[in-house]
Structures are given as structure tokens and as C-alpha cells.
Amino acid sequence: MLLKTFGWSFAVTVVGLGLAGVLWGWQGLAIVGILSILEISLSFDNAVINAGILRKMNAFWQKIFLTVGILIAVFGMRLVFPVIIVAITAKLGPIEAVQLAINDKAHYQELVTSAHPAIAAFGGIFLLMIFLDFIFEDRDYKWLSWIEKPLARIGKLDTLSVIVALVVLLVSAVTVAPHAAHGGGDKTTTVLLSGVAGLITYLIVGGISGYFEGRLEDGDEDEEAEDGAKPAAAEKKGSGTGAAVGLAGKAAFFMFLYLEVIDASFSFDGVISSFAITNDIFEMALGLGIGAMYIRSLTVFLVRKGTLDDYVYLEHGAHYAIGALGVILLVTIRYEIHEVITGLIGVVLIALSFGSSVLRNRREGKPGAESSAQSEVTSGV
């Protein structure tokens, strides 16, 4: 199981580190290794969120996520995206931007860093929306019930998450944007436009994927009703996996797009933080790419092991980490926050939610190391 899931990650690590050693020597090898660890530490919560979405897809789309998705993550977000940002910011052609990244690394780093307010506003609002939609939804399992119960009650207002996100964006625009640490000058307009773009992107991609998922669920329920299989449908719905398991077609495609946008938002802080280690785009892409590969393998591992069904508070911890990351991205428009702090916040929140899940399983007599099916048998469900 472990080798089957992480086999490609191990292979990519060996090849990547070997290539780094050949091209850049021991120093390059060390840089690529550090970048890999940085990416994993910053994106562990991303794996938990991805697993919650990926388990709804069928095996084909899970493979697409691990193959096509990793190409987009490595070459798209870790290599091409910074170049596109430079091309837009400096008003250069794609070829000129690539030449700049190769021949004038210091200026390239300066241009990417100057675009940080726009990147942070887009990614921050997008991630904040993921957190708000989660925390305002009434869920069967509540981790911090003293917070989640009242928020679920007021969350019955459908537009509340959008309102809160817009308020946070306006506060950011009048507090941190006028004194941006990067790019110089007042970035209020940039932050507002980028934040609104992040919000619109979330609403479009998330809305379309949710629409097709809902249609698929309705279609499944209608078919089961026609076949006289209502009891089976009820049992399936109560199993915790949901009727959307095995999403395919348009629903899976838009869910895949949603996953890629989430990954892009998570990669922003990793790309920006990596400039503190190197300004070589190829070292950056290789190191962050290795880390991204492990995140994807971890996502698949969580899905196949049914970990989110066994440890029911893990998704809560990951979403709290997402909310923290969204706020941190907005704060970094003006203030420098070390990537170690960002990574530790996510790790601590997920660790706490995991510990709470273990304690819950013990109280209910569920062995945490078992699969969800085994847990149900043991607990008499």
C-alpha cells in the first residue's frame, strides 16, 4: 500500500535530487532538498482538503489528479506561473520573461516579489472562502462546538461567507495595502481587484462543480427510487462517504478544476517563500515539484485508507489551517511572516484535530488504526 501510493514520489525524489547534484553540485542538491521539505510542511493541510474532495471521484479521475494534476502543479504553478507573473507585471513577452528569469535572476526575483500584494490578495480571499463555507455549514461532527454551533446557526444566511470575505478584503485594502512591503507605494487598488478576482474564481469554479455534483446525486437518487432501492440509498447516505462517491464526467471535471485552483492558492506562499532560499527558477521548480508530488501521494493515501472517515476532525483542523493561511497571506501584504510560522500553524492545528479524533474514537470504542469499515463493525454500527 505504502510503496504503491508513494512509489512515484520516491522515484521522483531520487531522480530529482540526482539531477540537482549533477547540474548544481552539493549546494544545488541541498537547496532542492530544503525546498521539498518547505513545500511539504506548508501544504500538508492541502493534502487533507484535497482528500476530502478526491474521495468523491472515481478511480479514473483520481489517476488524472495524480498524473495530469502533478504536471500542472509542477510545471504550471512552480515554473510557468512565476514567469507569467513577471511577464504581466513588467509588461514583457513570454520569451523575454523566460530570458530574464535565466539571465537576470536578481531582477526576476524583484519583479515576482513586487507582485506579492496581488498574489496574496487573490490567494488569501480564495482560501478564506473555503474556510468560511466550511465553518458556516451545519455538520454532523463538530470539533470546537462552542465556535462551530453558533456559526452554523448564523450560517443559514447563504451569502454570509461572501459578505465576511468582502469585509475582510475591505479591511485589508485600507490597512495593509496602503503600506505594502513589496512593490512600493499604495497597493489598495491592486489588492481590491485581486481579492475580488479570487472571490469570483471561487464562486465560479466551486459553484459549477457543486452544481454538477448535485445533479449527479439527484440522478442517482431518482434511479434508486425507480428501482425500489430507497433503503439501500439511505444506507449509502448514512455511511459517511456520500452519494457523490465515484463522480465522473462533467461533475468530476469541474471538481478537478476546483482542486487545481485550491492547489494554486496553496502554492502561492511556497513560491514566494522559496525566493528566500534561491532565485533560480529551475531549482525552485524541481524542489517545490518534489514536495508537490508527496502532497499528491499523501492525498491518495488518505483517500485509500479512509483516514478522513476514521479521524473525523481532521478536515476541521485542515480548514482552520486554511483560514489561518488565508489571513496570513493578507497580512504579508504589509508585514513579513516567516514561512516556519506559517508551516507550524498548519501542522499544529492538524495535529490537534488528529488527537481529538483519536480521543473520540477511544470514547466510542473505535480503534483509530482500523479502516472505516472495520471501525463500523467493531462499534456495532
PDB file of N, CA and C in Angstrom, residues 305-375:
ATOM      1  N   LYS A 305      -7.003   4.849   2.423  1.00  0.00           N
ATOM      2  CA  LYS A 305      -7.045   4.322   3.792  1.00  0.00           C
ATOM      3  C   LYS A 305      -8.326   4.708   4.529  1.00  0.00           C
ATOM      4  N   GLY A 306      -9.115   5.610   3.928  1.00  0.00           N
ATOM      5  CA  GLY A 306     -10.329   6.063   4.596  1.00  0.00           C
ATOM      6  C   GLY A 306     -10.033   6.832   5.861  1.00  0.00           C
ATOM      7  N   THR A 307      -8.907   7.545   5.871  1.00  0.00           N
ATOM      8  CA  THR A 307      -8.449   8.232   7.087  1.00  0.00           C
ATOM      9  C   THR A 307      -9.439   9.299   7.546  1.00  0.00           C
ATOM     10  N   LEU A 308     -10.059   9.998   6.608  1.00  0.00           N
ATOM     11  CA  LEU A 308     -10.977  11.075   6.990  1.00  0.00           C
ATOM     12  C   LEU A 308     -12.253  10.523   7.616  1.00  0.00           C
ATOM     13  N   ASP A 309     -12.576   9.266   7.318  1.00  0.00           N
ATOM     14  CA  ASP A 309     -13.726   8.635   7.970  1.00  0.00           C
ATOM     15  C   ASP A 309     -13.357   8.150   9.371  1.00  0.00           C
ATOM     16  N   ASP A 310     -12.112   7.733   9.542  1.00  0.00           N
ATOM     17  CA  ASP A 310     -11.659   7.263  10.853  1.00  0.00           C
ATOM     18  C   ASP A 310     -11.428   8.419  11.822  1.00  0.00           C
ATOM     19  N   TYR A 311     -10.810   9.482  11.317  1.00  0.00           N
ATOM     20  CA  TYR A 311     -10.453  10.634  12.155  1.00  0.00           C
ATOM     21  C   TYR A 311     -11.278  11.833  11.687  1.00  0.00           C
ATOM     22  N   VAL A 312     -12.464  11.955  12.257  1.00  0.00           N
ATOM     23  CA  VAL A 312     -13.490  12.838  11.708  1.00  0.00           C
ATOM     24  C   VAL A 312     -13.183  14.326  11.895  1.00  0.00           C
ATOM     25  N   TYR A 313     -12.228  14.661  12.756  1.00  0.00           N
ATOM     26  CA  TYR A 313     -11.923  16.071  12.978  1.00  0.00           C
ATOM     27  C   TYR A 313     -10.754  16.571  12.127  1.00  0.00           C
ATOM     28  N   LEU A 314     -10.159  15.671  11.343  1.00  0.00           N
ATOM     29  CA  LEU A 314      -9.013  16.077  10.527  1.00  0.00           C
ATOM     30  C   LEU A 314      -9.395  17.175   9.542  1.00  0.00           C
ATOM     31  N   GLU A 315     -10.553  17.039   8.918  1.00  0.00           N
ATOM     32  CA  GLU A 315     -10.989  18.063   7.964  1.00  0.00           C
ATOM     33  C   GLU A 315     -11.198  19.402   8.664  1.00  0.00           C
ATOM     34  N   HIS A 316     -11.674  19.350   9.897  1.00  0.00           N
ATOM     35  CA  HIS A 316     -11.853  20.593  10.653  1.00  0.00           C
ATOM     36  C   HIS A 316     -10.505  21.282  10.861  1.00  0.00           C
ATOM     37  N   GLY A 317      -9.516  20.506  11.326  1.00  0.00           N
ATOM     38  CA  GLY A 317      -8.200  21.082  11.561  1.00  0.00           C
ATOM     39  C   GLY A 317      -7.594  21.657  10.290  1.00  0.00           C
ATOM     40  N   ALA A 318      -7.770  20.942   9.164  1.00  0.00           N
ATOM     41  CA  ALA A 318      -7.229  21.416   7.897  1.00  0.00           C
ATOM     42  C   ALA A 318      -7.907  22.706   7.449  1.00  0.00           C
ATOM     43  N   HIS A 319      -9.214  22.809   7.654  1.00  0.00           N
ATOM     44  CA  HIS A 319      -9.915  24.025   7.257  1.00  0.00           C
ATOM     45  C   HIS A 319      -9.560  25.205   8.161  1.00  0.00           C
ATOM     46  N   TYR A 320      -9.345  24.935   9.435  1.00  0.00           N
ATOM     47  CA  TYR A 320      -8.871  26.018  10.304  1.00  0.00           C
ATOM     48  C   TYR A 320      -7.480  26.488   9.846  1.00  0.00           C
ATOM     49  N   ALA A 321      -6.657  25.538   9.427  1.00  0.00           N
ATOM     50  CA  ALA A 321      -5.333  25.896   8.915  1.00  0.00           C
ATOM     51  C   ALA A 321      -5.447  26.713   7.633  1.00  0.00           C
ATOM     52  N   ILE A 322      -6.422  26.372   6.791  1.00  0.00           N
ATOM     53  CA  ILE A 322      -6.656  27.137   5.565  1.00  0.00           C
ATOM     54  C   ILE A 322      -7.075  28.564   5.899  1.00  0.00           C
ATOM     55  N   GLY A 323      -7.980  28.696   6.860  1.00  0.00           N
ATOM     56  CA  GLY A 323      -8.401  30.031   7.275  1.00  0.00           C
ATOM     57  C   GLY A 323      -7.234  30.851   7.792  1.00  0.00           C
ATOM     58  N   ALA A 324      -6.373  30.203   8.588  1.00  0.00           N
ATOM     59  CA  ALA A 324      -5.188  30.904   9.107  1.00  0.00           C
ATOM     60  C   ALA A 324      -4.257  31.309   7.973  1.00  0.00           C
ATOM     61  N   LEU A 325      -4.065  30.419   6.997  1.00  0.00           N
ATOM     62  CA  LEU A 325      -3.192  30.730   5.871  1.00  0.00           C
ATOM     63  C   LEU A 325      -3.753  31.880   5.038  1.00  0.00           C
ATOM     64  N   GLY A 326      -5.082  31.884   4.844  1.00  0.00           N
ATOM     65  CA  GLY A 326      -5.697  32.979   4.097  1.00  0.00           C
ATOM     66  C   GLY A 326      -5.459  34.318   4.764  1.00  0.00           C
ATOM     67  N   VAL A 327      -5.621  34.366   6.080  1.00  0.00           N
ATOM     68  CA  VAL A 327      -5.382  35.609   6.820  1.00  0.00           C
ATOM     69  C   VAL A 327      -3.904  35.993   6.770  1.00  0.00           C
ATOM     70  N   ILE A 328      -3.029  34.999   6.921  1.00  0.00           N
ATOM     71  CA  ILE A 328      -1.591  35.261   6.878  1.00  0.00           C
ATOM     72  C   ILE A 328      -1.182  35.853   5.536  1.00  0.00           C
ATOM     73  N   LEU A 329      -1.728  35.308   4.441  1.00  0.00           N
ATOM     74  CA  LEU A 329      -1.402  35.849   3.122  1.00  0.00           C
ATOM     75  C   LEU A 329      -1.777  37.326   3.022  1.00  0.00           C
ATOM     76  N   LEU A 330      -2.934  37.688   3.557  1.00  0.00           N
ATOM     77  CA  LEU A 330      -3.350  39.086   3.523  1.00  0.00           C
ATOM     78  C   LEU A 330      -2.458  39.963   4.393  1.00  0.00           C
ATOM     79  N   VAL A 331      -2.073  39.446   5.545  1.00  0.00           N
ATOM     80  CA  VAL A 331      -1.194  40.211   6.446  1.00  0.00           C
ATOM     81  C   VAL A 331       0.170  40.423   5.819  1.00  0.00           C
ATOM     82  N   THR A 332       0.667  39.434   5.050  1.00  0.00           N
ATOM     83  CA  THR A 332       2.002  39.554   4.452  1.00  0.00           C
ATOM     84  C   THR A 332       2.078  40.605   3.349  1.00  0.00           C
ATOM     85  N   ILE A 333       0.944  41.179   2.992  1.00  0.00           N
ATOM     86  CA  ILE A 333       0.982  42.297   2.043  1.00  0.00           C
ATOM     87  C   ILE A 333       1.804  43.438   2.629  1.00  0.00           C
ATOM     88  N   ARG A 334       1.722  43.576   3.939  1.00  0.00           N
ATOM     89  CA  ARG A 334       2.482  44.656   4.607  1.00  0.00           C
ATOM     90  C   ARG A 334       3.591  44.134   5.509  1.00  0.00           C
ATOM     91  N   TYR A 335       3.343  43.022   6.204  1.00  0.00           N
ATOM     92  CA  TYR A 335       4.286  42.532   7.194  1.00  0.00           C
ATOM     93  C   TYR A 335       4.924  41.219   6.743  1.00  0.00           C
ATOM     94  N   GLU A 336       6.185  41.055   7.088  1.00  0.00           N
ATOM     95  CA  GLU A 336       6.905  39.818   6.779  1.00  0.00           C
ATOM     96  C   GLU A 336       6.599  38.774   7.856  1.00  0.00           C
ATOM     97  N   ILE A 337       6.165  37.602   7.441  1.00  0.00           N
ATOM     98  CA  ILE A 337       5.911  36.489   8.355  1.00  0.00           C
ATOM     99  C   ILE A 337       6.724  35.295   7.872  1.00  0.00           C
ATOM    100  N   HIS A 338       7.574  34.794   8.730  1.00  0.00           N
ATOM    101  CA  HIS A 338       8.472  33.701   8.329  1.00  0.00           C
ATOM    102  C   HIS A 338       7.669  32.460   7.971  1.00  0.00           C
ATOM    103  N   GLU A 339       8.160  31.758   6.927  1.00  0.00           N
ATOM    104  CA  GLU A 339       7.440  30.575   6.459  1.00  0.00           C
ATOM    105  C   GLU A 339       7.385  29.471   7.507  1.00  0.00           C
ATOM    106  N   VAL A 340       8.321  29.451   8.452  1.00  0.00           N
ATOM    107  CA  VAL A 340       8.293  28.455   9.519  1.00  0.00           C
ATOM    108  C   VAL A 340       7.032  28.620  10.368  1.00  0.00           C
ATOM    109  N   ILE A 341       6.668  29.873  10.634  1.00  0.00           N
ATOM    110  CA  ILE A 341       5.456  30.145  11.416  1.00  0.00           C
ATOM    111  C   ILE A 341       4.225  29.663  10.660  1.00  0.00           C
ATOM    112  N   THR A 342       4.197  29.963   9.361  1.00  0.00           N
ATOM    113  CA  THR A 342       3.061  29.532   8.534  1.00  0.00           C
ATOM    114  C   THR A 342       2.924  28.020   8.542  1.00  0.00           C
ATOM    115  N   GLY A 343       4.032  27.327   8.348  1.00  0.00           N
ATOM    116  CA  GLY A 343       4.000  25.876   8.326  1.00  0.00           C
ATOM    117  C   GLY A 343       3.613  25.281   9.663  1.00  0.00           C
ATOM    118  N   LEU A 344       4.140  25.842  10.756  1.00  0.00           N
ATOM    119  CA  LEU A 344       3.857  25.307  12.082  1.00  0.00           C
ATOM    120  C   LEU A 344       2.388  25.457  12.468  1.00  0.00           C
ATOM    121  N   ILE A 345       1.781  26.570  12.075  1.00  0.00           N
ATOM    122  CA  ILE A 345       0.365  26.777  12.399  1.00  0.00           C
ATOM    123  C   ILE A 345      -0.482  25.659  11.807  1.00  0.00           C
ATOM    124  N   GLY A 346      -0.229  25.335  10.547  1.00  0.00           N
ATOM    125  CA  GLY A 346      -0.975  24.261   9.906  1.00  0.00           C
ATOM    126  C   GLY A 346      -0.722  22.916  10.550  1.00  0.00           C
ATOM    127  N   VAL A 347       0.530  22.614  10.826  1.00  0.00           N
ATOM    128  CA  VAL A 347       0.880  21.327  11.434  1.00  0.00           C
ATOM    129  C   VAL A 347       0.253  21.184  12.821  1.00  0.00           C
ATOM    130  N   VAL A 348       0.304  22.245  13.613  1.00  0.00           N
ATOM    131  CA  VAL A 348      -0.237  22.201  14.976  1.00  0.00           C
ATOM    132  C   VAL A 348      -1.747  21.992  14.952  1.00  0.00           C
ATOM    133  N   LEU A 349      -2.443  22.722  14.089  1.00  0.00           N
ATOM    134  CA  LEU A 349      -3.899  22.592  14.026  1.00  0.00           C
ATOM    135  C   LEU A 349      -4.322  21.189  13.584  1.00  0.00           C
ATOM    136  N   ILE A 350      -3.625  20.644  12.599  1.00  0.00           N
ATOM    137  CA  ILE A 350      -3.957  19.300  12.137  1.00  0.00           C
ATOM    138  C   ILE A 350      -3.617  18.266  13.205  1.00  0.00           C
ATOM    139  N   ALA A 351      -2.490  18.464  13.890  1.00  0.00           N
ATOM    140  CA  ALA A 351      -2.114  17.541  14.963  1.00  0.00           C
ATOM    141  C   ALA A 351      -3.151  17.554  16.086  1.00  0.00           C
ATOM    142  N   LEU A 352      -3.630  18.746  16.444  1.00  0.00           N
ATOM    143  CA  LEU A 352      -4.647  18.848  17.493  1.00  0.00           C
ATOM    144  C   LEU A 352      -5.949  18.174  17.071  1.00  0.00           C
ATOM    145  N   SER A 353      -6.342  18.372  15.811  1.00  0.00           N
ATOM    146  CA  SER A 353      -7.581  17.742  15.332  1.00  0.00           C
ATOM    147  C   SER A 353      -7.429  16.224  15.257  1.00  0.00           C
ATOM    148  N   PHE A 354      -6.237  15.764  14.898  1.00  0.00           N
ATOM    149  CA  PHE A 354      -5.983  14.318  14.886  1.00  0.00           C
ATOM    150  C   PHE A 354      -6.073  13.742  16.299  1.00  0.00           C
ATOM    151  N   GLY A 355      -5.452  14.439  17.268  1.00  0.00           N
ATOM    152  CA  GLY A 355      -5.513  13.985  18.649  1.00  0.00           C
ATOM    153  C   GLY A 355      -6.937  13.941  19.177  1.00  0.00           C
ATOM    154  N   SER A 356      -7.731  14.948  18.817  1.00  0.00           N
ATOM    155  CA  SER A 356      -9.134  14.967  19.242  1.00  0.00           C
ATOM    156  C   SER A 356      -9.905  13.812  18.626  1.00  0.00           C
ATOM    157  N   SER A 357      -9.575  13.473  17.375  1.00  0.00           N
ATOM    158  CA  SER A 357     -10.239  12.352  16.710  1.00  0.00           C
ATOM    159  C   SER A 357      -9.906  11.032  17.386  1.00  0.00           C
ATOM    160  N   VAL A 358      -8.648  10.866  17.780  1.00  0.00           N
ATOM    161  CA  VAL A 358      -8.227   9.653  18.469  1.00  0.00           C
ATOM    162  C   VAL A 358      -8.965   9.510  19.795  1.00  0.00           C
ATOM    163  N   LEU A 359      -9.052  10.599  20.543  1.00  0.00           N
ATOM    164  CA  LEU A 359      -9.761  10.564  21.824  1.00  0.00           C
ATOM    165  C   LEU A 359     -11.240  10.227  21.615  1.00  0.00           C
ATOM    166  N   ARG A 360     -11.831  10.785  20.576  1.00  0.00           N
ATOM    167  CA  ARG A 360     -13.230  10.490  20.284  1.00  0.00           C
ATOM    168  C   ARG A 360     -13.414   9.005  19.956  1.00  0.00           C
ATOM    169  N   ASN A 361     -12.516   8.457  19.166  1.00  0.00           N
ATOM    170  CA  ASN A 361     -12.606   7.041  18.810  1.00  0.00           C
ATOM    171  C   ASN A 361     -12.485   6.149  20.043  1.00  0.00           C
ATOM    172  N   ARG A 362     -11.614   6.522  20.961  1.00  0.00           N
ATOM    173  CA  ARG A 362     -11.454   5.737  22.180  1.00  0.00           C
ATOM    174  C   ARG A 362     -12.711   5.792  23.038  1.00  0.00           C
ATOM    175  N   ARG A 363     -13.328   6.968  23.124  1.00  0.00           N
ATOM    176  CA  ARG A 363     -14.552   7.098  23.920  1.00  0.00           C
ATOM    177  C   ARG A 363     -15.667   6.238  23.356  1.00  0.00           C
ATOM    178  N   GLU A 364     -15.716   6.130  22.031  1.00  0.00           N
ATOM    179  CA  GLU A 364     -16.778   5.375  21.382  1.00  0.00           C
ATOM    180  C   GLU A 364     -16.381   3.942  21.072  1.00  0.00           C
ATOM    181  N   GLY A 365     -15.158   3.554  21.518  1.00  0.00           N
ATOM    182  CA  GLY A 365     -14.720   2.182  21.308  1.00  0.00           C
ATOM    183  C   GLY A 365     -14.316   1.869  19.899  1.00  0.00           C
ATOM    184  N   LYS A 366     -13.894   2.890  19.149  1.00  0.00           N
ATOM    185  CA  LYS A 366     -13.478   2.681  17.762  1.00  0.00           C
ATOM    186  C   LYS A 366     -11.957   2.687  17.686  1.00  0.00           C
ATOM    187  N   PRO A 367     -11.328   1.624  17.202  1.00  0.00           N
ATOM    188  CA  PRO A 367      -9.873   1.594  17.049  1.00  0.00           C
ATOM    189  C   PRO A 367      -9.434   2.520  15.930  1.00  0.00           C
ATOM    190  N   GLY A 368      -8.696   3.566  16.257  1.00  0.00           N
ATOM    191  CA  GLY A 368      -8.315   4.583  15.281  1.00  0.00           C
ATOM    192  C   GLY A 368      -7.483   4.070  14.142  1.00  0.00           C
ATOM    193  N   ALA A 369      -6.751   2.978  14.344  1.00  0.00           N
ATOM    194  CA  ALA A 369      -5.872   2.494  13.286  1.00  0.00           C
ATOM    195  C   ALA A 369      -6.619   1.668  12.255  1.00  0.00           C
ATOM    196  N   GLU A 370      -7.895   1.339  12.540  1.00  0.00           N
ATOM    197  CA  GLU A 370      -8.643   0.492  11.620  1.00  0.00           C
ATOM    198  C   GLU A 370      -9.220   1.326  10.494  1.00  0.00           C
ATOM    199  N   SER A 371      -9.614   0.687   9.447  1.00  0.00           N
ATOM    200  CA  SER A 371     -10.299   1.381   8.360  1.00  0.00           C
ATOM    201  C   SER A 371     -11.696   1.723   8.818  1.00  0.00           C
ATOM    202  N   SER A 372     -12.365   2.573   8.046  1.00  0.00           N
ATOM    203  CA  SER A 372     -13.704   2.995   8.444  1.00  0.00           C
ATOM    204  C   SER A 372     -14.668   1.819   8.495  1.00  0.00           C
ATOM    205  N   ALA A 373     -14.526   0.888   7.571  1.00  0.00           N
ATOM    206  CA  ALA A 373     -15.426  -0.268   7.564  1.00  0.00           C
ATOM    207  C   ALA A 373     -15.200  -1.121   8.793  1.00  0.00           C
ATOM    208  N   GLN A 374     -13.949  -1.353   9.129  1.00  0.00           N
ATOM    209  CA  GLN A 374     -13.640  -2.145  10.306  1.00  0.00           C
ATOM    210  C   GLN A 374     -14.131  -1.448  11.561  1.00  0.00           C
ATOM    211  N   SER A 375     -14.018  -0.107  11.577  1.00  0.00           N
ATOM    212  CA  SER A 375     -14.449   0.648  12.733  1.00  0.00           C
ATOM    213  C   SER A 375     -15.941   0.490  12.945  1.00  0.00           C
TER     214      SER A 375
END
